[in-house]
Amino acid sequence: SAVISQKPSRDICQRGTSLTIQCQVDSQVTMMFWYRQQPGQSLTLIATANQGSEATYESGFVIDKFPISRPNLTFSTLTVSNMSPEDSSIYLCSVSLTEFYGYTFGSGTRLTVV
Amino acid sequence: GDSVTQMEGPVTLSEEAFLTINCTYTATGYPSLFWYVQYPGEGLQLLLKATKADDKGSNKGFEATYRKETTSFHLEKGSVQVSDSAVYFCALSKQGAQKLVFGQGTRLTINP
């Protein structure tokens, strides 16, 4: 399975600022997925990032708030823009090499907005 | 749309007890089914999976069988340990769609 390096692991940010989260994979993958886990909740998909095309956002998530870059097959970034306390969550990236191997997750970025 | 429903937690058991965490799904076609585990302060780890009906996934003493007739994928372990304390997520993916749909998670606490 793939190994994912995600950073930062945690951050405390002021409201109104932006944070960019990086996700590096040790294998080339077509799709990378970004999830949000609000405190005590399950995971919700934010968007799917394909290399060479615009990310596909799920209902309730918009590009202006969560811009995503996917410059190559091993790297992606998610930016949380104009943050408010409601954005305090764990953000995780995920990839799947093949369905046989399932999905691998990064260790997550624990974001607190004050 | 596709969805996953897990038994509500939290679940508290004594060490060596038998564990069942129920999971049912709603999906068209033939999804793959997964159990993920999240230990305190960590990311998600794949615990086990099954890709077709009647498949049994197993790992670390945990088992789950893909039951298409009951649209279920219940997680079981015969004798739990304190180290099994974590949040467990049931999830599905559709071939081609590739994104995961998660259940709400079940927090499990094992007391010595």
Coordinates of C-alpha atoms in Angstrom, one line a residue:
Chain A
S1 CA 0.0 0.0 0.0
A2 CA 1.0 3.6 -0.4
V3 CA 2.7 5.7 2.3
I4 CA 1.4 9.2 2.8
S5 CA 3.2 12.1 4.4
Q6 CA 0.9 14.9 5.5
K7 CA 1.9 18.2 7.1
P8 CA 1.5 20.1 9.2
S9 CA 0.3 17.6 11.8
R10 CA -1.4 20.3 13.7
D11 CA -1.8 24.1 13.8
I12 CA -3.5 26.8 15.7
C13 CA -4.6 29.7 13.4
Q14 CA -6.3 33.0 13.8
R15 CA -9.7 33.5 12.3
G16 CA -9.6 35.2 8.9
T17 CA -6.3 33.6 7.9
S18 CA -5.6 30.7 5.6
L19 CA -3.7 27.4 6.0
T20 CA -2.3 25.2 3.3
I21 CA -2.0 21.4 4.1
Q22 CA 0.4 19.3 2.1
C23 CA 0.0 15.6 1.1
Q24 CA 3.0 13.7 -0.4
V25 CA 2.6 10.1 -1.6
D26 CA 5.4 7.6 -2.2
S27 CA 3.6 6.2 -5.4
Q28 CA 2.0 7.8 -8.4
V29 CA -1.8 7.8 -8.0
T30 CA -4.5 9.1 -10.2
M31 CA -6.9 10.4 -7.6
M32 CA -6.3 11.9 -4.2
F33 CA -9.1 12.6 -1.8
W34 CA -9.5 15.2 0.9
Y35 CA -11.7 14.5 3.9
R36 CA -12.8 16.6 6.9
Q37 CA -13.5 15.1 10.3
Q38 CA -15.2 17.5 12.6
P39 CA -14.8 17.0 16.4
G40 CA -16.5 13.7 17.4
Q41 CA -17.9 13.2 13.9
S42 CA -17.3 10.9 11.0
L43 CA -15.4 11.7 7.9
T44 CA -16.9 13.8 5.1
L45 CA -15.4 14.0 1.6
I46 CA -14.4 17.5 0.6
A47 CA -13.2 16.9 -2.9
T48 CA -11.4 14.6 -5.2
A49 CA -8.2 15.9 -6.8
N50 CA -7.1 14.6 -10.2
Q51 CA -3.8 15.5 -11.7
G52 CA -4.2 17.9 -14.6
S53 CA -7.8 18.9 -14.0
E54 CA -9.9 20.8 -11.6
A55 CA -10.8 19.1 -8.4
T56 CA -14.4 17.8 -8.0
Y57 CA -16.1 19.2 -4.9
E58 CA -18.8 17.5 -2.9
S59 CA -22.1 19.2 -2.0
G60 CA -21.5 21.9 0.6
F61 CA -17.9 22.5 -0.3
V62 CA -16.7 25.2 -2.7
I63 CA -13.4 26.0 -4.4
D64 CA -13.2 29.5 -3.0
K65 CA -13.2 28.1 0.6
F66 CA -11.1 25.0 -0.1
P67 CA -8.9 25.5 -3.1
I68 CA -6.9 22.4 -4.1
S69 CA -3.8 22.0 -6.1
R70 CA -2.6 18.8 -7.8
P71 CA 0.6 19.6 -9.7
N72 CA 1.8 16.0 -10.2
L73 CA 0.9 12.4 -9.5
T74 CA 2.4 12.3 -6.0
F75 CA 1.5 15.6 -4.4
S76 CA -1.5 17.7 -3.5
T77 CA -2.4 20.6 -1.3
L78 CA -5.6 21.7 0.4
T79 CA -6.0 25.3 1.5
V80 CA -8.6 26.3 4.1
S81 CA -9.3 29.9 3.4
N82 CA -10.6 32.8 5.5
M83 CA -10.9 30.5 8.5
S84 CA -13.5 30.6 11.2
P85 CA -13.8 28.5 14.4
E86 CA -16.2 26.3 12.6
D87 CA -13.3 25.1 10.4
S88 CA -11.7 23.5 13.4
S89 CA -11.4 19.9 12.4
I90 CA -9.0 17.2 11.4
Y91 CA -8.3 17.2 7.6
L92 CA -7.0 14.0 6.0
C93 CA -5.8 13.1 2.6
S94 CA -6.3 9.6 1.2
V95 CA -5.3 7.6 -1.9
S96 CA -6.1 4.2 -3.4
L97 CA -3.6 2.3 -5.5
T98 CA -6.0 -0.4 -6.3
E99 CA -9.3 -1.5 -4.8
F100 CA -7.5 -4.6 -3.6
Y101 CA -5.3 -2.6 -1.3
G102 CA -8.1 -0.4 0.0
Y103 CA -7.5 3.2 0.9
T104 CA -4.6 4.7 2.7
F105 CA -4.9 7.8 4.8
G106 CA -2.4 10.4 5.9
S107 CA -2.0 11.0 9.7
G108 CA -4.2 14.1 9.4
T109 CA -3.9 17.8 10.2
R110 CA -5.5 18.8 13.4
L111 CA -6.6 22.4 12.9
T112 CA -7.8 24.7 15.6
V113 CA -9.1 28.2 14.7
V114 CA -9.2 30.8 17.4
Chain B
G1 CA -27.5 8.0 -2.4
D2 CA -25.2 5.5 -0.9
S3 CA -25.0 5.4 2.9
V4 CA -23.6 3.4 5.8
T5 CA -25.2 3.1 9.2
Q6 CA -23.4 1.8 12.3
M7 CA -24.6 1.0 15.7
E8 CA -24.5 3.9 18.0
G9 CA -21.8 4.2 20.6
P10 CA -20.1 4.5 22.8
V11 CA -19.6 0.8 23.5
T12 CA -17.9 -0.2 26.7
L13 CA -16.8 -3.8 27.4
S14 CA -14.5 -5.7 29.8
E15 CA -11.3 -7.3 28.6
E16 CA -11.9 -10.7 26.9
A17 CA -15.5 -9.9 26.1
F18 CA -17.0 -10.7 22.7
L19 CA -17.4 -7.7 20.5
T20 CA -20.0 -7.0 17.8
I21 CA -20.3 -3.7 16.0
N22 CA -23.2 -3.6 13.6
C23 CA -22.9 -2.1 10.1
T24 CA -25.5 -2.0 7.4
Y25 CA -25.3 -0.2 4.0
T26 CA -27.5 1.1 1.3
A27 CA -26.0 1.1 -2.2
T28 CA -26.8 0.2 -5.7
G29 CA -24.6 -2.4 -7.4
Y30 CA -21.8 -4.2 -5.6
P31 CA -19.8 -2.0 -3.3
S32 CA -16.6 -2.9 -1.6
L33 CA -16.8 -2.8 2.2
F34 CA -14.2 -1.7 4.8
W35 CA -13.6 -1.3 8.5
Y36 CA -11.2 1.4 9.5
V37 CA -9.9 2.0 13.0
Q38 CA -8.8 5.3 14.5
Y39 CA -6.7 5.1 17.7
P40 CA -6.6 8.1 19.9
G41 CA -4.7 11.0 18.3
E42 CA -4.0 9.1 15.1
G43 CA -5.2 8.9 11.6
L44 CA -7.3 6.1 10.0
Q45 CA -5.9 2.6 9.5
L46 CA -7.5 0.0 7.3
L47 CA -8.5 -2.9 9.6
L48 CA -10.1 -5.3 7.1
K49 CA -12.1 -5.3 3.8
A50 CA -14.3 -7.4 1.6
T51 CA -14.9 -6.9 -2.1
K52 CA -17.7 -9.3 -2.9
A53 CA -20.7 -11.1 -1.4
D54 CA -19.8 -13.8 1.2
D55 CA -16.2 -12.6 1.4
K56 CA -14.8 -12.6 5.0
G57 CA -12.3 -10.0 5.9
S58 CA -10.0 -10.6 8.9
N59 CA -7.1 -9.0 10.7
K60 CA -5.8 -8.9 14.2
G61 CA -8.5 -11.2 15.5
F62 CA -11.3 -9.1 14.0
E63 CA -13.6 -10.5 11.3
A64 CA -16.5 -9.3 9.2
T65 CA -18.5 -11.1 6.5
Y66 CA -20.0 -9.3 3.5
R67 CA -23.7 -10.3 3.6
K68 CA -25.5 -9.0 0.5
E69 CA -28.9 -10.5 1.5
T70 CA -29.0 -8.4 4.7
T71 CA -26.7 -5.6 3.3
S72 CA -24.5 -5.9 6.4
F73 CA -20.9 -6.1 7.3
H74 CA -20.8 -6.5 11.1
L75 CA -17.5 -6.4 12.9
E76 CA -16.7 -9.1 15.4
K77 CA -13.9 -10.1 17.7
G78 CA -14.0 -13.1 20.1
S79 CA -11.9 -11.6 22.9
V80 CA -11.1 -7.9 23.1
Q81 CA -8.1 -6.3 24.7
V82 CA -7.6 -2.9 26.2
S83 CA -5.5 -2.0 23.2
D84 CA -8.6 -2.4 21.0
S85 CA -10.0 0.8 22.5
A86 CA -10.5 3.1 19.5
V87 CA -13.1 4.5 17.1
Y88 CA -14.2 2.1 14.4
F89 CA -15.6 3.2 11.1
C90 CA -17.5 1.1 8.6
A91 CA -17.3 2.4 5.0
L92 CA -18.1 1.5 1.4
S93 CA -16.8 2.3 -2.0
K94 CA -18.2 1.8 -5.4
Q95 CA -16.1 0.5 -8.2
G96 CA -15.2 3.3 -10.4
A97 CA -16.3 6.1 -8.0
Q98 CA -13.5 5.2 -5.6
K99 CA -14.5 7.7 -2.9
L100 CA -15.3 6.2 0.5
V101 CA -18.7 6.7 2.2
F102 CA -18.3 6.4 6.0
G103 CA -20.6 5.4 8.8
Q104 CA -20.8 7.7 11.8
G105 CA -18.2 5.7 13.8
T106 CA -18.4 3.7 17.0
R107 CA -16.2 4.5 19.9
L108 CA -15.1 1.4 21.7
T109 CA -13.6 1.4 25.2
I110 CA -12.2 -1.8 26.8
N111 CA -11.8 -1.8 30.5
P112 CA -9.2 -4.1 32.2

